[in-house]
CSV table of C-alpha atoms in Angstrom, one decimal:
chain,number,residue,atom,x,y,z
L,13,MET,CA,3.7,155.6,18.6
L,14,THR,CA,3.4,155.3,22.3
L,15,PRO,CA,6.4,154.9,24.5
L,16,PHE,CA,5.2,151.4,25.5
L,17,LYS,CA,5.1,150.2,21.9
L,18,ALA,CA,8.5,151.8,21.2
L,19,GLY,CA,10.0,150.0,24.3
L,20,ILE,CA,8.5,146.6,23.2
L,21,LEU,CA,9.9,147.1,19.6
L,22,ALA,CA,13.3,148.0,21.0
L,23,LEU,CA,13.4,144.9,23.2
L,24,VAL,CA,12.4,142.7,20.3
L,25,LEU,CA,15.1,144.2,18.1
L,26,ILE,CA,17.8,143.9,20.8
L,27,ALA,CA,16.8,140.3,21.5
L,28,THR,CA,16.9,139.4,17.8
L,29,PHE,CA,20.3,141.0,17.1
L,30,THR,CA,21.7,139.5,20.3
L,31,TYR,CA,20.5,136.0,19.2
L,32,PHE,CA,22.0,136.2,15.8
L,33,GLY,CA,25.2,137.8,17.1
L,34,PHE,CA,25.9,135.0,19.5
L,35,THR,CA,24.7,132.0,17.4
L,36,LYS,CA,26.2,133.3,14.1
L,37,ALA,CA,23.1,132.0,12.3
L,38,ASN,CA,22.2,133.8,9.1
L,39,PRO,CA,18.6,133.5,8.2
L,40,PHE,CA,19.2,135.0,4.7
L,41,SER,CA,22.0,132.5,3.7
L,42,ASP,CA,21.3,129.6,1.4
L,43,PRO,CA,24.1,127.2,2.2
L,44,TYR,CA,25.2,124.4,-0.2
L,45,VAL,CA,24.0,121.1,1.2
L,46,LEU,CA,26.0,117.9,0.5
L,47,LYS,CA,25.2,114.4,1.8
L,48,ALA,CA,27.5,111.4,2.0
L,49,ALA,CA,26.9,107.8,2.8
L,50,VAL,CA,29.8,106.9,5.2
L,51,GLY,CA,30.7,103.3,6.1
L,52,ASP,CA,31.9,104.3,9.5
L,53,ALA,CA,30.9,107.7,11.0
L,54,ARG,CA,32.9,107.0,14.2
L,55,ASN,CA,32.4,109.8,16.7
L,56,LEU,CA,31.5,112.4,14.0
L,57,GLN,CA,29.0,114.8,15.5
L,58,ALA,CA,26.8,117.6,14.3
L,59,ARG,CA,28.8,120.8,14.2
L,60,SER,CA,32.0,118.9,13.3
L,61,VAL,CA,34.2,120.8,10.9
L,62,VAL,CA,34.4,120.1,7.2
L,63,ARG,CA,37.8,120.9,5.7
L,64,MET,CA,39.2,121.1,2.2
L,65,ALA,CA,43.0,121.3,1.9
L,66,GLY,CA,43.2,122.2,5.6
L,67,VAL,CA,40.8,125.1,5.4
L,68,ASP,CA,37.4,125.1,7.1
L,69,VAL,CA,34.7,125.2,4.5
L,70,GLY,CA,31.6,124.1,6.3
L,71,ARG,CA,30.0,122.1,9.2
L,72,VAL,CA,28.3,118.8,9.6
L,73,THR,CA,24.6,119.5,10.4
L,74,LYS,CA,23.3,115.9,10.9
L,75,VAL,CA,24.6,112.4,11.3
L,76,GLU,CA,21.8,109.8,10.8
L,77,PRO,CA,22.6,106.1,11.3
L,78,VAL,CA,21.6,103.8,8.4
L,79,PRO,CA,19.2,101.2,9.6
L,80,GLY,CA,20.6,97.6,9.4
L,81,SER,CA,24.3,98.6,9.3
L,82,ALA,CA,25.6,99.8,12.7
L,83,PRO,CA,28.6,102.0,12.0
L,84,ALA,CA,27.3,103.3,8.7
L,85,ALA,CA,25.6,106.7,8.6
L,86,LEU,CA,24.3,109.4,6.3
L,87,VAL,CA,26.2,112.6,6.9
L,88,THR,CA,24.6,116.0,6.0
L,89,MET,CA,26.9,119.0,5.6
L,90,GLU,CA,26.4,122.7,4.9
L,91,LEU,CA,29.3,124.1,2.8
L,92,GLU,CA,30.4,127.7,2.2
L,93,GLU,CA,30.9,129.0,-1.3
L,94,ASP,CA,34.7,128.5,-0.9
L,95,ALA,CA,34.2,124.8,-1.3
L,96,LEU,CA,32.5,125.0,-4.7
L,97,PRO,CA,32.5,123.6,-7.3
L,98,LEU,CA,32.4,120.0,-6.2
L,99,ARG,CA,32.6,117.3,-8.8
L,100,ARG,CA,30.9,113.9,-9.1
L,101,ASP,CA,34.2,112.1,-8.3
L,102,ALA,CA,34.7,114.1,-5.1
L,103,ARG,CA,36.1,112.1,-2.2
L,104,LEU,CA,35.4,112.3,1.5
L,105,LYS,CA,37.3,110.9,4.5
L,106,VAL,CA,36.4,111.0,8.2
L,107,ARG,CA,39.7,111.8,10.0
L,108,PRO,CA,40.8,112.5,13.6
L,109,ARG,CA,41.5,116.1,14.4
L,110,ILE,CA,44.3,115.4,16.9
L,111,PHE,CA,46.0,112.0,17.4
L,112,LEU,CA,44.3,110.2,20.3
L,113,GLU,CA,41.9,113.0,21.0
L,114,GLY,CA,38.7,111.4,19.8
L,115,ASN,CA,37.2,114.4,17.8
L,116,TYR,CA,36.8,113.8,14.1
L,117,PHE,CA,36.4,116.1,11.1
L,118,VAL,CA,35.4,115.6,7.4
L,119,ASP,CA,38.2,115.9,4.9
L,120,LEU,CA,36.7,116.8,1.5
L,121,GLN,CA,38.5,116.5,-1.8
L,122,PRO,CA,36.7,118.4,-4.6
L,123,GLY,CA,37.3,116.0,-7.5
L,124,SER,CA,38.8,116.4,-10.9
L,125,PRO,CA,37.9,119.4,-13.1
L,126,SER,CA,36.8,117.1,-16.0
L,127,ALA,CA,34.0,115.5,-14.0
L,128,PRO,CA,30.5,117.0,-13.9
L,129,GLU,CA,29.5,119.2,-11.0
L,130,LEU,CA,27.5,118.0,-8.0
L,131,GLU,CA,24.2,119.7,-7.5
L,132,ASP,CA,23.0,121.2,-4.2
L,133,GLY,CA,21.6,118.3,-2.0
L,134,ASP,CA,23.4,115.5,-3.9
L,135,THR,CA,24.7,112.5,-2.1
L,136,LEU,CA,28.2,111.0,-2.4
L,137,PRO,CA,28.1,107.2,-2.6
L,138,ARG,CA,29.7,105.0,0.0
L,139,SER,CA,32.4,104.0,-2.5
L,140,GLN,CA,33.7,107.6,-2.5
L,141,THR,CA,34.0,107.9,1.3
L,142,ALA,CA,36.4,106.4,3.8
L,143,ALA,CA,37.3,106.5,7.4
L,144,SER,CA,40.9,106.6,8.8
L,145,VAL,CA,42.2,103.6,10.8
L,146,SER,CA,42.5,104.3,14.5
L,147,THR,CA,45.3,103.1,16.7
L,148,SER,CA,42.9,100.9,18.7
L,149,GLU,CA,41.8,99.1,15.5
L,150,VAL,CA,45.5,98.4,14.5
L,151,LEU,CA,46.2,97.0,18.0
L,152,ALA,CA,42.9,95.0,17.9
L,153,VAL,CA,44.1,93.1,14.8
L,154,LEU,CA,47.2,91.9,16.5
L,155,GLN,CA,46.9,88.5,18.2
L,156,SER,CA,48.0,88.2,21.8
L,157,ASP,CA,51.4,86.6,21.0
L,158,VAL,CA,52.2,89.3,18.5
L,159,ARG,CA,51.2,92.0,21.0
L,160,GLN,CA,53.5,90.4,23.6
L,161,ASP,CA,56.4,90.3,21.1
L,162,LEU,CA,55.7,94.0,20.2
L,163,ARG,CA,55.6,94.9,23.9
L,164,THR,CA,59.0,93.1,24.4
L,165,LEU,CA,60.5,94.8,21.4
L,166,LEU,CA,59.4,98.3,22.5
L,167,PHE,CA,60.7,97.5,26.1
L,168,GLU,CA,64.1,96.4,24.8
L,169,LEU,CA,64.4,99.4,22.5
L,170,GLY,CA,63.4,101.7,25.3
L,171,THR,CA,65.7,100.3,28.0
L,172,GLN,CA,68.6,98.9,26.1
L,173,GLY,CA,68.7,100.2,22.5
L,174,LEU,CA,68.3,103.9,23.4
L,175,ILE,CA,70.6,104.0,26.4
L,176,ARG,CA,73.7,104.2,24.2
L,177,GLY,CA,71.9,106.3,21.6
L,178,GLY,CA,71.2,103.3,19.4
L,179,ARG,CA,74.9,102.4,19.1
L,180,ARG,CA,76.2,98.9,19.5
L,181,PRO,CA,78.3,98.1,22.6
L,182,ARG,CA,82.0,98.5,21.9
L,183,VAL,CA,83.7,95.1,21.5
L,184,GLN,CA,87.2,94.7,22.9
L,185,PRO,CA,89.4,92.5,20.7
L,186,ARG,CA,90.6,89.3,22.3
L,187,ARG,CA,94.3,89.4,22.7
L,188,ALA,CA,94.7,85.6,22.7
L,189,LEU,CA,93.5,85.3,19.1
L,190,LEU,CA,95.9,87.9,17.7
L,191,PRO,CA,99.5,86.8,17.1
L,192,SER,CA,102.0,88.3,19.5
L,193,ARG,CA,104.2,89.5,16.7
L,194,LEU,CA,103.4,90.1,13.1
L,195,PRO,CA,106.0,89.1,10.5
L,196,ALA,CA,108.3,91.7,9.2
L,197,HIS,CA,107.4,93.6,6.0
L,198,GLY,CA,110.1,91.9,4.0
L,199,SER,CA,109.0,88.4,4.8
L,200,CYS,CA,105.6,88.9,3.2
L,201,GLN,CA,105.4,87.4,-0.3
L,202,ARG,CA,103.4,88.9,-3.0
L,203,ARG,CA,101.4,86.9,-5.4
L,204,PRO,CA,102.1,87.3,-9.0
L,205,ALA,CA,99.4,89.3,-10.9
L,206,ARG,CA,97.3,87.4,-13.3
């Protein structure tokens, strides 16, 4: 082999190992593919995390909108072997990663052991998927008068209710309503017991 051919071969090998080292792509892996019809994909993006019981078990590879229904989408995921086996009654929920952040992840529940297993490439129906309710959706449901009342309540709690640590103001007894002198102990009469 000539030194020129050896140099070209070395450059190709270095470029290949560098590419796979930085992208973490494995050309020899055969990942488990799961699809899910989601009613509201929100801001779910490709490369979003798929978690099962708080552990990362895969990534979203594709989010395709369903024609004719705006927020609905077909989500394709690649899962690691740790996520298997998945059952036909598995459930999926699109959840926010951090409150008010805007990033979402897929929360996957594997299903009951008595149900049959899902095959590679199967699709979870829309009835087994859900999306969490965002704060903006909750506030959008409230009418303007209810929002104003909620704003007033929060203002009052923040300015008046929490000043004294949530305690009521101390009420001083009115001296005019109390008798100046209580009767002596002996003058009280007892009622006969029944």
